[in-house]
Amino acid sequence: MCGIFGIFNHKYASNLVYLGLHALQHRGQESSGIAATDGTKIVSHKAMGLVSEVYTGEIIKKLIGTSAIGHVRYSTAGTTNLSNAQPLVVEYAHGFLAIAHNGNIINASILRQKLESKGSIFQSTSDSEIIIHLMAISKKKSTVERLIDALKRVNGSYALLILTSSELIATRDPYGIRPLVLGRLKDSYVVSSETCAFDLIGAQYEREIEPGEILSITAEGEVSIYPFKKVEPRNCIFEYIYFARPDSIVFGRSVYVVRKALGTELAKETHVDADMVVPIPDSGIGAALGYAQEVKLPFELGLIRNHYVGRTFIEPEERIRHFGVKLKLNPVCEAVKGKRIIVIDDSIVRATTGRKVIKMLRDCGAKEIHFRVSSPPVTHPCFYGIDTPTRKELIASSHDLKEIRKYMGTDTLEYLSVEGMRRALMRVGGSNSYVFCDACFTGKYPIKFPSQMTLEEVESIASRRVLSRKKEPLIIGIKRS
Ligand code: AMP
């Protein structure tokens, strides 16, 4: 969970990256950084906090250059501290280089051990630094060739931007798990995790960086190569369900249109008689609209979100997260009192949000609450960059529908089925267009675990690597019926 943005050949490169990062803020709120080059040197600034807190006009002015890359970070691997903030900037035998990464390297600890045993000294605990070390030991002549050498050893997901004195490189892993799009702003090239950043700066969306593509942009123009074995893409379905902004085009589809289609399918599969449909804002809104339109029920804003707090889930500490739901959402009692409500959320992870929301609505006098989820039960951890590292945190991995319903305190609870989710995606993208990683719902991981490691072993490495977070078993206190 990170956002990356880059621009090549623009007088105000850092300014535009700064704006782009604002648009990508939802992808990570822990830290942010920008690295810029004028072709002779590289300058960078990184700090903990939101984009609006990290930069001032003075700082941006010092980030001189005509090409720049930036990053907003939410750590899914490595500790939460400044040394892990990106872009990582290094000087090595071939000059300077900055890297911004969105994704997760599954064999990071194995590669790191190997590199350290040969003398590499790491400055951070971030996965992404491994790519730099692998590039540094490559004997190849060009940056792109060194990058290919490095990526051949990497097992995992990546959308990457690399900036050198004369080149901006953009690449996605062969499965295309994380998104990355290319755009143009007059004579400049722009690359971003999501198109909403292009809208902000007035850039034209051109296309996705293809899975497995390495795109090199220099003063001579752009060159694309596909050095890896072609595999069937596996775009992350969770980008549509929760993560990406609804005004973005991701993997060729509008996030908003997909969310509405998920809501339509949900209504077809699980509708129950009620007075109104209420979304959990913001990420439940698209699905709730699709649902309400399908069953011709009023769509009401029975819950209001305070936009001046971050995403609750994004707070690393469990205790803060519990408090966070109240900080973020407040019911409109006048709208829900005495009513039979269908509450729609995009997903249930720990069920913290749903449980609190249901209590709030009941306290307001809602007559019936029917909780509907526009995705299937999240039963498996993500190792590709979404923050759900272990099964013990996922309520649906150890509890059935009846138990979850009881825990949440809702009158009824239904999820969208995996088939319904696939139908929704194909309704928007066309038949046979379902090319998604849905391992969080199915346990079918597209990338083989390193050297025959089991799910348990990968999971234990993943949970050890998220070092700073105190992850308590989520479901303490629920009585198994
Ligand atoms: P929970 O309260 O743990 O069930 O989390 C569910 C809520 O968090 C939903 O309202 C989602 O919008 C949101 N959410 C789901 N998955 C994630 C994720 N991986 N990271 C951050 N927020 C999430």
Coordinates of C-alpha atoms and ligand atoms in Angstrom, one line a residue:
M1 CA 0.0 0.0 0.0
C2 CA 1.9 3.0 -1.3
G3 CA 1.5 5.5 -4.0
I4 CA 4.1 6.5 -6.6
F5 CA 4.3 9.4 -9.0
G6 CA 7.0 10.5 -11.5
I7 CA 7.5 13.1 -14.1
F8 CA 10.1 13.4 -16.9
N9 CA 11.0 16.7 -18.5
H10 CA 9.1 19.5 -16.9
K11 CA 10.2 22.8 -15.6
Y12 CA 8.2 22.4 -12.4
A13 CA 8.8 18.7 -11.9
S14 CA 8.8 18.7 -8.1
N15 CA 5.8 20.9 -7.8
L16 CA 3.8 18.5 -10.0
V17 CA 5.0 15.5 -8.1
Y18 CA 3.9 17.2 -4.9
L19 CA 0.4 17.7 -6.4
G20 CA 0.4 14.1 -7.7
L21 CA 1.2 12.8 -4.3
H22 CA -1.7 14.8 -2.8
A23 CA -4.0 12.9 -5.2
L24 CA -2.4 9.6 -4.1
Q25 CA -2.5 10.4 -0.3
H26 CA -5.2 7.7 0.3
R27 CA -2.5 5.1 -0.7
G28 CA -0.3 5.9 2.2
Q29 CA -0.2 8.3 5.0
E30 CA 2.8 7.5 7.1
S31 CA 5.6 9.2 5.2
S32 CA 6.3 11.0 1.9
G33 CA 9.3 11.8 -0.2
I34 CA 10.3 13.5 -3.4
A35 CA 13.6 13.1 -5.3
A36 CA 14.5 15.4 -8.2
T37 CA 17.3 15.8 -10.6
D38 CA 18.6 18.4 -13.0
G39 CA 20.8 15.9 -14.7
T40 CA 23.9 16.7 -12.6
K41 CA 22.9 15.9 -9.1
I42 CA 20.0 14.5 -7.2
V43 CA 18.2 16.3 -4.3
S44 CA 15.5 14.8 -2.1
H45 CA 13.3 15.4 0.9
K46 CA 11.5 12.8 3.0
A47 CA 9.6 13.1 6.2
M48 CA 7.0 11.3 8.3
G49 CA 3.5 12.5 7.9
L50 CA 0.9 13.6 5.3
V51 CA 1.9 15.4 2.1
S52 CA 0.5 18.6 3.4
E53 CA 2.7 18.3 6.5
V54 CA 5.9 17.1 4.8
Y55 CA 6.5 19.9 2.3
T56 CA 6.6 23.7 2.3
G57 CA 7.0 26.0 -0.6
E58 CA 10.6 26.5 0.5
I59 CA 11.3 22.8 0.5
I60 CA 9.7 22.3 -3.0
K61 CA 11.9 25.2 -4.3
K62 CA 15.0 23.4 -3.2
L63 CA 14.0 20.2 -5.1
I64 CA 15.5 21.6 -8.3
G65 CA 15.2 19.5 -11.4
T66 CA 13.3 18.7 -14.5
S67 CA 12.6 15.1 -13.6
A68 CA 11.3 13.9 -10.2
I69 CA 9.7 10.9 -8.5
G70 CA 7.7 10.8 -5.3
H71 CA 6.2 8.4 -2.9
V72 CA 3.6 8.1 -0.2
R73 CA 4.1 5.2 2.1
Y74 CA 2.0 2.9 4.2
S75 CA 4.3 0.2 5.4
T76 CA 3.3 -3.3 4.7
A77 CA 6.9 -4.5 5.2
G78 CA 9.6 -2.9 7.3
T79 CA 9.3 -0.6 10.3
T80 CA 7.5 2.7 10.4
N81 CA 10.4 5.2 10.5
L82 CA 12.1 7.8 8.4
S83 CA 14.9 5.5 7.1
N84 CA 12.2 3.5 5.4
A85 CA 10.6 6.5 3.8
Q86 CA 11.0 6.6 0.0
P87 CA 12.2 7.4 -2.6
L88 CA 15.4 5.7 -1.5
V89 CA 18.3 7.6 -2.9
V90 CA 21.8 6.2 -3.4
E91 CA 25.1 7.0 -5.1
Y92 CA 26.7 3.9 -6.5
A93 CA 29.4 2.9 -9.0
H94 CA 27.2 4.1 -11.9
G95 CA 26.1 7.4 -10.5
F96 CA 23.0 8.3 -8.5
L97 CA 19.7 6.6 -8.4
A98 CA 16.4 7.0 -6.7
I99 CA 13.7 4.4 -6.4
A100 CA 10.0 4.5 -5.4
H101 CA 8.3 1.1 -4.9
N102 CA 4.7 0.0 -4.4
G103 CA 4.4 -3.7 -3.6
N104 CA 5.9 -6.4 -1.5
I105 CA 8.9 -8.7 -2.1
I106 CA 8.1 -12.1 -0.7
N107 CA 11.6 -13.4 -0.7
A108 CA 13.0 -10.2 0.8
S109 CA 14.4 -11.8 3.9
I110 CA 16.1 -14.6 1.9
L111 CA 17.7 -12.1 -0.5
R112 CA 18.7 -9.8 2.3
Q113 CA 20.5 -12.6 4.2
K114 CA 22.3 -13.6 1.0
L115 CA 23.4 -10.0 0.3
E116 CA 24.4 -9.3 3.8
S117 CA 26.5 -12.5 3.9
K118 CA 28.4 -11.1 0.9
G119 CA 29.0 -7.8 2.6
S120 CA 26.0 -5.6 1.7
I121 CA 25.2 -3.0 4.4
F122 CA 21.5 -2.1 4.5
Q123 CA 20.4 1.3 5.6
S124 CA 16.7 0.5 6.1
T125 CA 14.5 -2.5 6.7
S126 CA 12.4 -1.7 3.6
D127 CA 12.0 -4.4 0.9
S128 CA 12.8 -1.9 -1.8
E129 CA 16.4 -1.4 -0.8
I130 CA 17.1 -5.0 -1.8
I131 CA 16.4 -4.0 -5.5
I132 CA 19.1 -1.4 -5.2
H133 CA 21.6 -3.8 -3.8
L134 CA 20.9 -6.3 -6.5
M135 CA 21.3 -3.6 -9.1
A136 CA 24.6 -2.6 -7.5
I137 CA 26.1 -6.1 -7.8
S138 CA 25.0 -6.6 -11.4
K139 CA 27.9 -6.5 -13.9
K140 CA 25.6 -5.2 -16.7
K141 CA 26.2 -1.9 -18.5
S142 CA 22.9 0.0 -18.5
T143 CA 20.6 0.8 -15.7
V144 CA 17.8 -1.1 -17.4
E145 CA 19.9 -4.2 -17.7
R146 CA 21.0 -4.0 -14.1
L147 CA 17.3 -3.6 -13.1
I148 CA 16.4 -6.7 -15.1
D149 CA 19.2 -8.7 -13.3
A150 CA 17.8 -7.5 -10.0
L151 CA 14.1 -8.2 -10.8
K152 CA 14.9 -11.7 -12.0
R153 CA 15.8 -12.6 -8.5
V154 CA 12.8 -10.9 -6.9
N155 CA 9.7 -12.8 -6.1
G156 CA 6.7 -10.6 -5.3
S157 CA 4.7 -7.6 -6.5
Y158 CA 6.1 -4.3 -7.6
A159 CA 5.2 -1.1 -9.4
L160 CA 8.5 0.7 -9.5
L161 CA 9.9 4.1 -10.6
I162 CA 13.6 4.6 -10.9
L163 CA 15.2 8.0 -11.6
T164 CA 18.8 8.5 -12.7
S165 CA 20.5 11.6 -14.1
S166 CA 19.1 11.0 -17.5
E167 CA 16.4 8.4 -17.3
L168 CA 13.0 7.7 -15.7
I169 CA 12.2 3.9 -15.6
A170 CA 8.8 2.6 -14.9
T171 CA 8.0 -1.1 -14.4
R172 CA 5.4 -3.6 -13.1
D173 CA 5.9 -7.2 -12.1
P174 CA 4.9 -9.8 -14.7
Y175 CA 1.5 -10.4 -13.0
G176 CA 0.8 -6.7 -12.9
I177 CA -0.5 -7.0 -9.3
R178 CA -0.1 -3.3 -8.4
P179 CA -1.3 -0.6 -10.8
L180 CA 0.8 1.9 -12.7
V181 CA -0.3 4.2 -15.5
L182 CA 1.4 6.4 -18.1
G183 CA 0.3 9.9 -19.1
R184 CA 1.4 12.9 -21.0
L185 CA 1.5 16.5 -20.0
K186 CA 2.5 18.3 -23.3
D187 CA 6.1 17.4 -23.8
S188 CA 6.4 15.7 -20.4
Y189 CA 5.9 12.1 -19.4
V190 CA 4.0 11.3 -16.2
V191 CA 3.7 8.0 -14.4
S192 CA 1.3 7.4 -11.5
S193 CA -0.2 4.6 -9.4
E194 CA -3.6 6.0 -10.3
T195 CA -5.1 8.3 -12.9
C196 CA -6.7 10.6 -10.4
A197 CA -3.3 12.2 -10.0
F198 CA -3.3 13.0 -13.8
D199 CA -6.6 14.7 -13.5
L200 CA -5.3 17.0 -10.9
I201 CA -2.3 18.2 -12.9
G202 CA -4.2 18.2 -16.3
A203 CA -2.2 15.3 -17.8
Q204 CA -3.7 13.0 -20.4
Y205 CA -4.0 9.3 -19.4
E206 CA -2.3 7.3 -22.2
R207 CA -2.2 3.7 -21.0
E208 CA -1.2 1.3 -18.3
I209 CA 2.4 0.2 -17.9
E210 CA 1.9 -3.4 -19.0
P211 CA 2.6 -6.3 -16.6
G212 CA 6.2 -7.3 -17.1
E213 CA 7.0 -4.1 -19.1
I214 CA 10.1 -2.0 -18.4
L215 CA 9.6 1.4 -19.9
S216 CA 12.6 3.6 -20.1
I217 CA 12.0 7.3 -20.7
T218 CA 15.0 9.5 -21.8
A219 CA 15.5 12.7 -23.8
E220 CA 15.5 10.5 -26.9
G221 CA 12.0 9.3 -26.1
E222 CA 10.5 6.1 -24.7
V223 CA 11.6 2.5 -25.1
S224 CA 9.6 -0.5 -23.8
I225 CA 11.0 -4.0 -23.3
Y226 CA 9.4 -7.2 -21.9
P227 CA 12.3 -9.2 -20.6
F228 CA 10.4 -11.7 -18.4
K229 CA 8.5 -14.8 -19.2
K230 CA 4.9 -13.9 -20.1
V231 CA 2.3 -15.0 -17.6
E232 CA -1.4 -14.4 -17.4
P233 CA -1.9 -11.1 -15.5
R234 CA -3.3 -11.1 -12.0
N235 CA -4.3 -7.5 -11.1
C236 CA -5.2 -7.0 -7.5
I237 CA -9.0 -7.1 -7.1
F238 CA -8.7 -5.2 -3.8
E239 CA -7.7 -2.1 -5.7
Y240 CA -11.3 -2.0 -6.9
I241 CA -13.0 -3.1 -3.8
Y242 CA -11.3 -0.8 -1.4
F243 CA -8.0 0.7 -2.1
A244 CA -8.0 2.9 -5.3
R245 CA -9.9 6.2 -5.5
P246 CA -13.3 5.9 -7.3
D247 CA -12.4 8.6 -9.7
S248 CA -9.4 6.6 -11.0
I249 CA -9.1 4.3 -13.9
V250 CA -7.3 1.3 -12.7
F251 CA -6.4 -1.8 -14.8
G252 CA -8.4 -0.3 -17.6
R253 CA -11.7 0.0 -15.7
S254 CA -13.3 2.9 -13.8
V255 CA -13.1 2.1 -10.0
Y256 CA -16.5 3.8 -9.5
V257 CA -18.2 1.8 -12.2
V258 CA -16.8 -1.4 -10.8
R259 CA -17.9 -0.6 -7.3
K260 CA -21.4 0.1 -8.5
A261 CA -21.5 -3.2 -10.3
L262 CA -20.4 -5.0 -7.2
G263 CA -23.3 -3.4 -5.4
T264 CA -25.7 -4.4 -8.1
E265 CA -24.6 -8.0 -7.9
L266 CA -24.8 -7.8 -4.1
A267 CA -28.4 -6.7 -4.4
K268 CA -29.2 -9.5 -6.8
E269 CA -27.7 -12.1 -4.5
T270 CA -28.7 -10.9 -1.0
H271 CA -31.5 -8.4 -1.0
V272 CA -33.9 -8.2 2.0
D273 CA -37.0 -6.0 2.4
A274 CA -36.0 -2.7 4.1
D275 CA -36.7 1.1 4.1
M276 CA -33.3 2.4 2.9
V277 CA -29.8 1.7 1.9
V278 CA -27.0 3.4 3.9
P279 CA -23.3 3.2 2.9
I280 CA -20.4 3.2 5.2
P281 CA -18.6 6.2 3.7
D282 CA -16.4 6.6 1.7
S283 CA -15.5 3.2 0.3
G284 CA -19.0 1.7 0.7
I285 CA -20.7 4.5 -1.3
G286 CA -20.3 3.2 -4.8
A287 CA -21.6 -0.3 -3.9
A288 CA -24.5 1.2 -1.9
L289 CA -25.5 3.3 -4.9
G290 CA -25.4 0.2 -7.2
Y291 CA -27.4 -1.7 -4.6
A292 CA -30.1 1.0 -4.1
Q293 CA -30.6 1.6 -7.8
E294 CA -31.0 -2.1 -8.4
V295 CA -33.7 -2.6 -5.7
K296 CA -35.2 0.9 -6.1
L297 CA -34.8 1.9 -2.5
P298 CA -33.8 5.3 -1.2
F299 CA -30.1 5.9 -0.7
E300 CA -29.6 7.7 2.5
L301 CA -26.5 9.2 4.2
G302 CA -27.2 7.6 7.6
L303 CA -23.5 7.9 8.5
I304 CA -21.2 10.9 8.0
R305 CA -17.5 10.7 7.7
N306 CA -15.1 13.2 9.2
H307 CA -12.6 13.8 6.4
Y308 CA -10.0 15.3 8.6
V309 CA -8.9 12.0 10.1
G310 CA -7.0 9.4 8.2
R311 CA -8.4 6.0 7.3
T312 CA -8.9 4.2 10.6
F313 CA -7.4 1.0 9.3
I314 CA -4.3 2.9 8.4
E315 CA -3.5 3.5 12.0
P316 CA -1.0 0.8 12.9
E317 CA -2.0 0.2 16.5
E318 CA -5.0 -1.8 17.4
R319 CA -6.0 0.4 20.3
I320 CA -5.9 3.5 18.1
R321 CA -7.9 1.7 15.4
H322 CA -10.8 1.0 17.8
F323 CA -10.9 4.7 18.8
G324 CA -10.5 5.6 15.2
V325 CA -13.9 4.3 14.0
K326 CA -15.7 6.8 16.3
L327 CA -13.4 9.5 15.3
K328 CA -14.3 8.9 11.7
L329 CA -17.9 8.0 11.5
N330 CA -21.0 9.5 13.1
P331 CA -24.7 8.5 12.5
V332 CA -27.4 10.8 11.4
C333 CA -30.0 9.7 13.9
E334 CA -32.8 11.7 12.2
A335 CA -32.3 9.6 9.0
V336 CA -32.3 6.2 10.6
K337 CA -34.5 6.3 13.6
G338 CA -37.3 3.7 13.4
K339 CA -36.1 2.5 10.0
R340 CA -35.1 -0.8 8.6
I341 CA -31.7 -0.2 7.1
I342 CA -29.4 -2.1 4.7
V343 CA -25.9 -1.0 5.6
I344 CA -23.3 -1.5 2.9
D345 CA -19.6 -1.8 3.4
D346 CA -17.0 -2.7 0.8
S347 CA -15.2 -5.3 3.0
I348 CA -14.9 -6.8 6.4
V349 CA -11.4 -7.4 7.6
R350 CA -11.4 -7.4 11.4
A351 CA -15.1 -6.4 11.7
T352 CA -14.1 -3.6 14.0
T353 CA -15.8 -0.9 11.8
G354 CA -19.0 -2.9 11.2
R355 CA -19.4 -3.7 14.9
K356 CA -19.1 -0.1 16.0
V357 CA -21.3 1.2 13.2
I358 CA -24.0 -1.2 14.1
K359 CA -23.9 -0.1 17.7
M360 CA -24.1 3.5 16.8
L361 CA -27.1 2.9 14.5
R362 CA -28.9 0.9 17.2
D363 CA -28.2 3.7 19.7
C364 CA -30.0 6.0 17.3
G365 CA -33.1 3.8 17.2
A366 CA -32.7 2.0 13.9
K367 CA -35.3 -0.7 13.8
E368 CA -33.5 -3.4 11.8
I369 CA -30.0 -3.5 10.5
H370 CA -29.0 -5.7 7.6
F371 CA -25.3 -5.6 6.9
R372 CA -24.2 -6.3 3.3
V373 CA -20.6 -6.6 2.1
S374 CA -19.8 -5.9 -1.5
S375 CA -16.9 -8.4 -1.5
P376 CA -16.5 -12.0 -0.3
P377 CA -15.2 -12.9 3.1
V378 CA -11.5 -12.0 3.4
T379 CA -10.1 -15.4 4.5
H380 CA -6.4 -15.1 3.4
P381 CA -3.6 -12.7 4.0
C382 CA -2.2 -10.6 1.2
F383 CA 1.6 -10.9 0.5
Y384 CA 1.5 -8.4 -2.3
G385 CA 1.1 -5.1 -0.6
I386 CA -2.3 -4.9 1.0
D387 CA -2.2 -4.7 4.8
T388 CA -3.7 -8.0 5.9
P389 CA -0.6 -10.0 6.8
T390 CA -1.9 -12.8 9.0
R391 CA -4.9 -15.0 9.2
K392 CA -5.4 -14.4 12.9
E393 CA -6.4 -10.9 12.1
L394 CA -9.0 -11.8 9.6
I395 CA -12.3 -12.6 11.2
A396 CA -13.5 -14.7 8.3
S397 CA -10.5 -17.0 8.3
S398 CA -11.6 -18.5 11.6
H399 CA -15.3 -17.7 12.0
D400 CA -18.3 -18.5 10.0
L401 CA -21.1 -16.2 8.9
K402 CA -23.2 -16.9 12.0
E403 CA -20.4 -16.1 14.4
I404 CA -19.4 -13.0 12.6
R405 CA -23.0 -11.8 12.5
K406 CA -23.3 -12.4 16.2
Y407 CA -20.0 -10.6 16.9
M408 CA -21.1 -7.6 14.9
G409 CA -24.6 -7.5 16.4
T410 CA -26.5 -7.1 13.1
D411 CA -29.9 -8.7 12.4
T412 CA -28.6 -10.3 9.2
L413 CA -25.3 -10.4 7.4
E414 CA -24.5 -11.4 3.9
Y415 CA -21.4 -11.1 1.7
L416 CA -21.1 -11.0 -2.1
S417 CA -20.1 -14.4 -3.4
V418 CA -16.8 -15.0 -5.3
E419 CA -18.9 -15.8 -8.4
G420 CA -20.9 -12.6 -7.9
M421 CA -17.7 -10.5 -7.7
R422 CA -16.3 -12.1 -10.9
R423 CA -19.6 -11.5 -12.7
A424 CA -19.5 -7.8 -11.7
L425 CA -16.0 -7.4 -13.0
M426 CA -16.9 -9.1 -16.2
R427 CA -20.0 -7.0 -16.7
V428 CA -17.8 -4.0 -16.7
G429 CA -14.8 -5.3 -18.5
G430 CA -16.4 -7.9 -20.9
S431 CA -16.5 -11.7 -20.7
N432 CA -13.2 -13.5 -20.2
S433 CA -11.8 -10.3 -18.7
Y434 CA -11.4 -11.7 -15.2
V435 CA -7.6 -11.5 -14.8
F436 CA -7.4 -10.8 -11.1
C437 CA -5.5 -11.9 -8.0
D438 CA -8.3 -12.7 -5.6
A439 CA -6.1 -14.7 -3.2
C440 CA -7.5 -12.8 -0.2
F441 CA -10.9 -14.4 -0.9
T442 CA -9.8 -17.7 -2.4
G443 CA -6.3 -18.5 -1.1
K444 CA -5.1 -19.0 -4.7
Y445 CA -1.8 -17.1 -4.7
P446 CA -0.5 -16.5 -8.2
I447 CA 3.1 -16.2 -7.3
K448 CA 4.8 -19.4 -6.0
F449 CA 6.1 -19.1 -2.5
P450 CA 9.9 -19.2 -2.4
S451 CA 11.6 -22.6 -2.5
Q452 CA 8.5 -24.6 -1.5
M453 CA 7.7 -22.5 1.6
T454 CA 4.3 -23.1 3.0
L455 CA 1.6 -20.5 3.6
E456 CA 2.3 -20.7 7.3
E457 CA 6.1 -20.0 6.8
V458 CA 5.4 -17.1 4.4
E459 CA 2.8 -15.7 6.8
S460 CA 5.2 -15.9 9.8
I461 CA 7.9 -14.1 7.8
A462 CA 5.4 -11.5 6.8
S463 CA 4.2 -10.9 10.3
R464 CA 7.7 -10.7 11.7
R465 CA 8.6 -8.2 9.0
V466 CA 5.8 -5.8 10.0
L467 CA 7.9 -5.1 13.1
S468 CA 6.5 -2.1 14.7
R469 CA 2.9 -3.1 14.9
K470 CA 1.5 -4.8 17.9
K471 CA -0.9 -7.2 16.3
E472 CA -3.1 -8.8 18.8
P473 CA -5.3 -11.6 17.8
L474 CA -8.4 -9.8 16.7
I475 CA -11.2 -11.9 17.9
I476 CA -10.4 -12.2 21.6
G477 CA -13.6 -12.2 23.5
I478 CA -15.9 -13.7 20.9
K479 CA -17.5 -16.8 22.2
R480 CA -17.6 -19.6 19.7
S481 CA -21.2 -20.8 19.5
Ligands
AMP1 P1 -12.5 -3.8 9.7 O1 -13.1 -2.8 10.6 O2 -11.2 -4.4 10.2 O3 -13.4 -4.9 9.3 O4 -12.1 -3.1 8.3 C1 -13.0 -2.9 7.4 C2 -13.0 -1.5 6.9 O5 -11.7 -1.1 6.6 C3 -13.9 -1.4 5.7 O6 -14.8 -0.3 5.9 C4 -12.9 -1.1 4.6 O7 -13.4 0.1 3.9 C5 -11.6 -0.8 5.2 N1 -10.5 -1.7 4.8 C6 -10.7 -2.9 4.2 N2 -9.5 -3.5 3.9 C7 -8.6 -2.6 4.3 C8 -7.1 -2.5 4.2 N3 -6.4 -3.6 3.7 N4 -6.5 -1.4 4.6 C9 -7.2 -0.4 5.1 N5 -8.6 -0.4 5.2 C10 -9.2 -1.5 4.8

